[in-house]
mmCIF file of C-alpha atoms in Angstrom:
data_model
loop_
_atom_site.group_PDB
_atom_site.id
_atom_site.type_symbol
_atom_site.label_atom_id
_atom_site.label_comp_id
_atom_site.label_asym_id
_atom_site.label_seq_id
_atom_site.Cartn_x
_atom_site.Cartn_y
_atom_site.Cartn_z
ATOM 1 C CA MET A 9 -5.145 -74.112 41.610
ATOM 2 C CA GLY A 10 -1.589 -75.251 42.229
ATOM 3 C CA TYR A 11 -1.534 -78.717 40.646
ATOM 4 C CA THR A 12 1.748 -80.611 40.897
ATOM 5 C CA ASN A 13 1.000 -83.953 39.220
ATOM 6 C CA ILE A 14 -1.508 -84.345 36.407
ATOM 7 C CA VAL A 15 -2.681 -87.666 34.996
ATOM 8 C CA CYS A 16 -4.516 -87.688 31.677
ATOM 9 C CA GLY A 17 -6.242 -90.756 30.265
ATOM 10 C CA VAL A 18 -6.034 -90.999 26.475
ATOM 11 C CA THR A 19 -7.953 -93.101 23.966
ATOM 12 C CA GLY A 20 -7.294 -91.524 20.591
ATOM 13 C CA SER A 21 -10.729 -89.900 20.258
ATOM 14 C CA ALA A 22 -11.153 -86.200 19.464
ATOM 15 C CA HIS A 23 -12.267 -85.556 23.061
ATOM 16 C CA SER A 24 -9.217 -87.410 24.334
ATOM 17 C CA GLN A 25 -6.928 -85.291 22.153
ATOM 18 C CA LYS A 26 -8.579 -82.169 23.573
ATOM 19 C CA ALA A 27 -7.960 -83.525 27.089
ATOM 20 C CA ALA A 28 -4.307 -84.259 26.210
ATOM 21 C CA LEU A 29 -3.842 -80.674 25.025
ATOM 22 C CA GLU A 30 -5.582 -79.163 28.070
ATOM 23 C CA ALA A 31 -3.455 -81.358 30.367
ATOM 24 C CA ALA A 32 -0.272 -80.163 28.648
ATOM 25 C CA ILE A 33 -1.322 -76.503 28.842
ATOM 26 C CA LEU A 34 -2.126 -76.865 32.557
ATOM 27 C CA ALA A 35 1.100 -78.777 33.240
ATOM 28 C CA LYS A 36 3.106 -76.009 31.581
ATOM 29 C CA ARG A 37 1.237 -73.224 33.404
ATOM 30 C CA GLU A 38 1.427 -74.964 36.809
ATOM 31 C CA ASN A 39 4.947 -76.359 36.259
ATOM 32 C CA ALA A 40 3.423 -79.767 37.031
ATOM 33 C CA LYS A 41 4.454 -83.277 36.065
ATOM 34 C CA LEU A 42 2.279 -84.820 33.359
ATOM 35 C CA THR A 43 1.510 -88.495 32.865
ATOM 36 C CA TYR A 44 -0.500 -89.815 29.927
ATOM 37 C CA VAL A 45 -2.183 -93.188 30.448
ATOM 38 C CA TYR A 46 -3.630 -95.666 27.975
ATOM 39 C CA VAL A 47 -5.422 -98.672 29.474
ATOM 40 C CA VAL A 48 -5.542 -101.984 27.633
ATOM 41 C CA ASP A 49 -8.808 -103.599 28.696
ATOM 42 C CA ALA A 50 -9.766 -106.616 26.618
ATOM 43 C CA GLY A 51 -11.554 -108.235 29.564
ATOM 44 C CA PHE A 52 -14.906 -107.686 27.895
ATOM 45 C CA LEU A 53 -13.900 -110.304 25.301
ATOM 46 C CA LYS A 54 -13.450 -112.924 28.013
ATOM 47 C CA GLU A 55 -16.686 -111.924 29.740
ATOM 48 C CA LYS A 56 -18.828 -111.724 26.615
ATOM 49 C CA PHE A 57 -17.222 -114.220 24.267
ATOM 50 C CA GLY A 58 -15.186 -116.509 26.533
ATOM 51 C CA GLY A 59 -12.167 -116.632 24.229
ATOM 52 C CA HIS A 60 -8.748 -116.660 25.880
ATOM 53 C CA LEU A 61 -6.896 -116.660 22.561
ATOM 54 C CA SER A 62 -8.982 -113.847 21.112
ATOM 55 C CA SER A 63 -8.484 -111.680 24.208
ATOM 56 C CA ASP A 64 -4.704 -112.278 24.144
ATOM 57 C CA MET A 65 -4.571 -111.256 20.493
ATOM 58 C CA ALA A 66 -6.774 -108.248 21.201
ATOM 59 C CA GLU A 67 -4.565 -107.191 24.125
ATOM 60 C CA GLU A 68 -1.490 -107.339 21.910
ATOM 61 C CA GLY A 69 -3.193 -105.189 19.276
ATOM 62 C CA LEU A 70 -4.543 -102.742 21.865
ATOM 63 C CA ASN A 71 -1.107 -102.455 23.444
ATOM 64 C CA LYS A 72 0.409 -101.464 20.092
ATOM 65 C CA LEU A 73 -2.446 -99.032 19.471
ATOM 66 C CA GLY A 74 -1.881 -97.552 22.927
ATOM 67 C CA GLN A 75 1.804 -96.960 22.180
ATOM 68 C CA HIS A 76 0.857 -95.014 19.029
ATOM 69 C CA ILE A 77 -1.814 -93.006 20.843
ATOM 70 C CA LEU A 78 0.679 -92.131 23.591
ATOM 71 C CA GLU A 79 3.233 -91.019 20.990
ATOM 72 C CA TYR A 80 0.599 -88.697 19.530
ATOM 73 C CA ALA A 81 -0.256 -87.335 22.986
ATOM 74 C CA GLU A 82 3.451 -86.860 23.659
ATOM 75 C CA ALA A 83 3.737 -84.752 20.494
ATOM 76 C CA ILE A 84 0.815 -82.632 21.734
ATOM 77 C CA ALA A 85 2.570 -82.092 25.074
ATOM 78 C CA GLN A 86 5.899 -81.313 23.439
ATOM 79 C CA SER A 87 4.183 -78.661 21.304
ATOM 80 C CA GLN A 88 3.429 -76.936 24.632
ATOM 81 C CA GLY A 89 6.962 -77.367 25.963
ATOM 82 C CA VAL A 90 6.105 -80.292 28.250
ATOM 83 C CA THR A 91 7.758 -83.723 28.348
ATOM 84 C CA PRO A 92 5.220 -86.246 29.651
ATOM 85 C CA LYS A 93 5.597 -89.653 31.195
ATOM 86 C CA LYS A 94 3.696 -92.322 29.216
ATOM 87 C CA ILE A 95 2.123 -95.454 30.663
ATOM 88 C CA VAL A 96 0.375 -98.348 28.935
ATOM 89 C CA ARG A 97 -1.118 -100.777 31.424
ATOM 90 C CA LYS A 98 -3.394 -103.782 31.181
ATOM 91 C CA GLY A 99 -6.470 -104.059 33.384
ATOM 92 C CA LYS A 100 -9.916 -102.673 34.043
ATOM 93 C CA VAL A 101 -9.957 -98.999 33.109
ATOM 94 C CA LEU A 102 -11.261 -97.615 36.392
ATOM 95 C CA ASP A 103 -8.928 -99.769 38.495
ATOM 96 C CA VAL A 104 -5.858 -98.847 36.442
ATOM 97 C CA ILE A 105 -6.676 -95.133 36.493
ATOM 98 C CA LYS A 106 -7.011 -95.266 40.298
ATOM 99 C CA GLN A 107 -3.703 -97.150 40.635
ATOM 100 C CA ILE A 108 -1.836 -94.650 38.505
ATOM 101 C CA ILE A 109 -3.311 -91.627 40.289
ATOM 102 C CA VAL A 110 -2.044 -93.080 43.571
ATOM 103 C CA GLU A 111 1.352 -94.173 42.178
ATOM 104 C CA GLU A 112 2.001 -90.794 40.570
ATOM 105 C CA LYS A 113 0.607 -88.889 43.579
ATOM 106 C CA ALA A 114 -1.610 -87.017 41.123
ATOM 107 C CA ASP A 115 -3.795 -84.182 42.288
ATOM 108 C CA LEU A 116 -5.673 -83.853 38.984
ATOM 109 C CA LEU A 117 -7.100 -86.381 36.528
ATOM 110 C CA ILE A 118 -8.128 -85.098 33.106
ATOM 111 C CA LEU A 119 -10.306 -87.193 30.801
ATOM 112 C CA GLY A 120 -12.142 -86.574 27.564
ATOM 113 C CA HIS A 121 -15.875 -87.265 27.511
ATOM 114 C CA GLU A 122 -16.692 -90.247 25.301
ATOM 115 C CA ASN A 123 -20.154 -90.442 23.778
ATOM 116 C CA ARG A 124 -21.386 -94.007 24.160
ATOM 117 C CA THR A 125 -24.326 -95.927 22.862
ATOM 118 C CA PHE A 126 -26.650 -97.803 25.215
ATOM 119 C CA PHE A 127 -24.835 -101.049 24.308
ATOM 120 C CA GLU A 128 -21.403 -99.543 25.065
ATOM 121 C CA LYS A 129 -22.637 -98.188 28.400
ATOM 122 C CA ALA A 130 -23.844 -101.670 29.342
ATOM 123 C CA LEU A 131 -20.664 -103.327 28.070
ATOM 124 C CA PHE A 132 -18.284 -100.876 29.768
ATOM 125 C CA LYS A 133 -20.387 -100.290 32.908
ATOM 126 C CA GLY A 134 -21.535 -96.712 32.280
ATOM 127 C CA THR A 135 -19.729 -93.529 31.375
ATOM 128 C CA VAL A 136 -16.751 -91.715 32.836
ATOM 129 C CA GLU A 137 -19.073 -89.204 34.469
ATOM 130 C CA ASP A 138 -20.757 -92.064 36.344
ATOM 131 C CA HIS A 139 -17.473 -92.653 38.217
ATOM 132 C CA VAL A 140 -16.183 -89.122 38.895
ATOM 133 C CA GLY A 141 -17.317 -89.096 42.529
ATOM 134 C CA GLU A 142 -15.826 -92.518 43.153
ATOM 135 C CA LEU A 143 -12.504 -91.465 41.622
ATOM 136 C CA LYS A 144 -12.365 -88.295 43.741
ATOM 137 C CA GLN A 145 -13.311 -90.118 46.926
ATOM 138 C CA GLN A 146 -10.894 -93.024 46.487
ATOM 139 C CA THR A 147 -7.871 -91.064 45.242
ATOM 140 C CA GLY A 148 -8.264 -87.533 46.584
ATOM 141 C CA ALA A 149 -7.560 -86.130 43.102
ATOM 142 C CA GLU A 150 -9.727 -83.576 41.353
ATOM 143 C CA VAL A 151 -11.340 -84.906 38.160
ATOM 144 C CA MET A 152 -11.882 -82.828 35.042
ATOM 145 C CA VAL A 153 -13.937 -84.283 32.165
ATOM 146 C CA LEU A 154 -13.715 -82.288 28.936
ATOM 147 C CA LYS A 155 -16.392 -82.318 26.262
#
């Protein structure tokens, strides 16, 4: 398909690891740049529990977790002969993903499908698949969701 810049969102789940591997394989095959992204979104704590201190502490912990997850994704990419860029950014997941697609001039976004309970869907405003069309329309990038 001729991709030149691939962005892959990672969370640490098994589906996310599969997406990280597929992104690395595609980046190698297409000779494309690869960027792994981990989004720190503790906003739900403020919305649901109103605690500024708890959300700050959660953000710090999530940031550290994100660094570890990105290191793991980097090892996956390096096993395929690819050196990725890694980004940890704070914000709402969908907004951050859109920003990074635009900043990196990505033509492909790869995500792992995350099974969510009814409560998680309500808390996080749906599933990734619910936003694929919006992501494509607003960024111009293709979106691949791996199960």
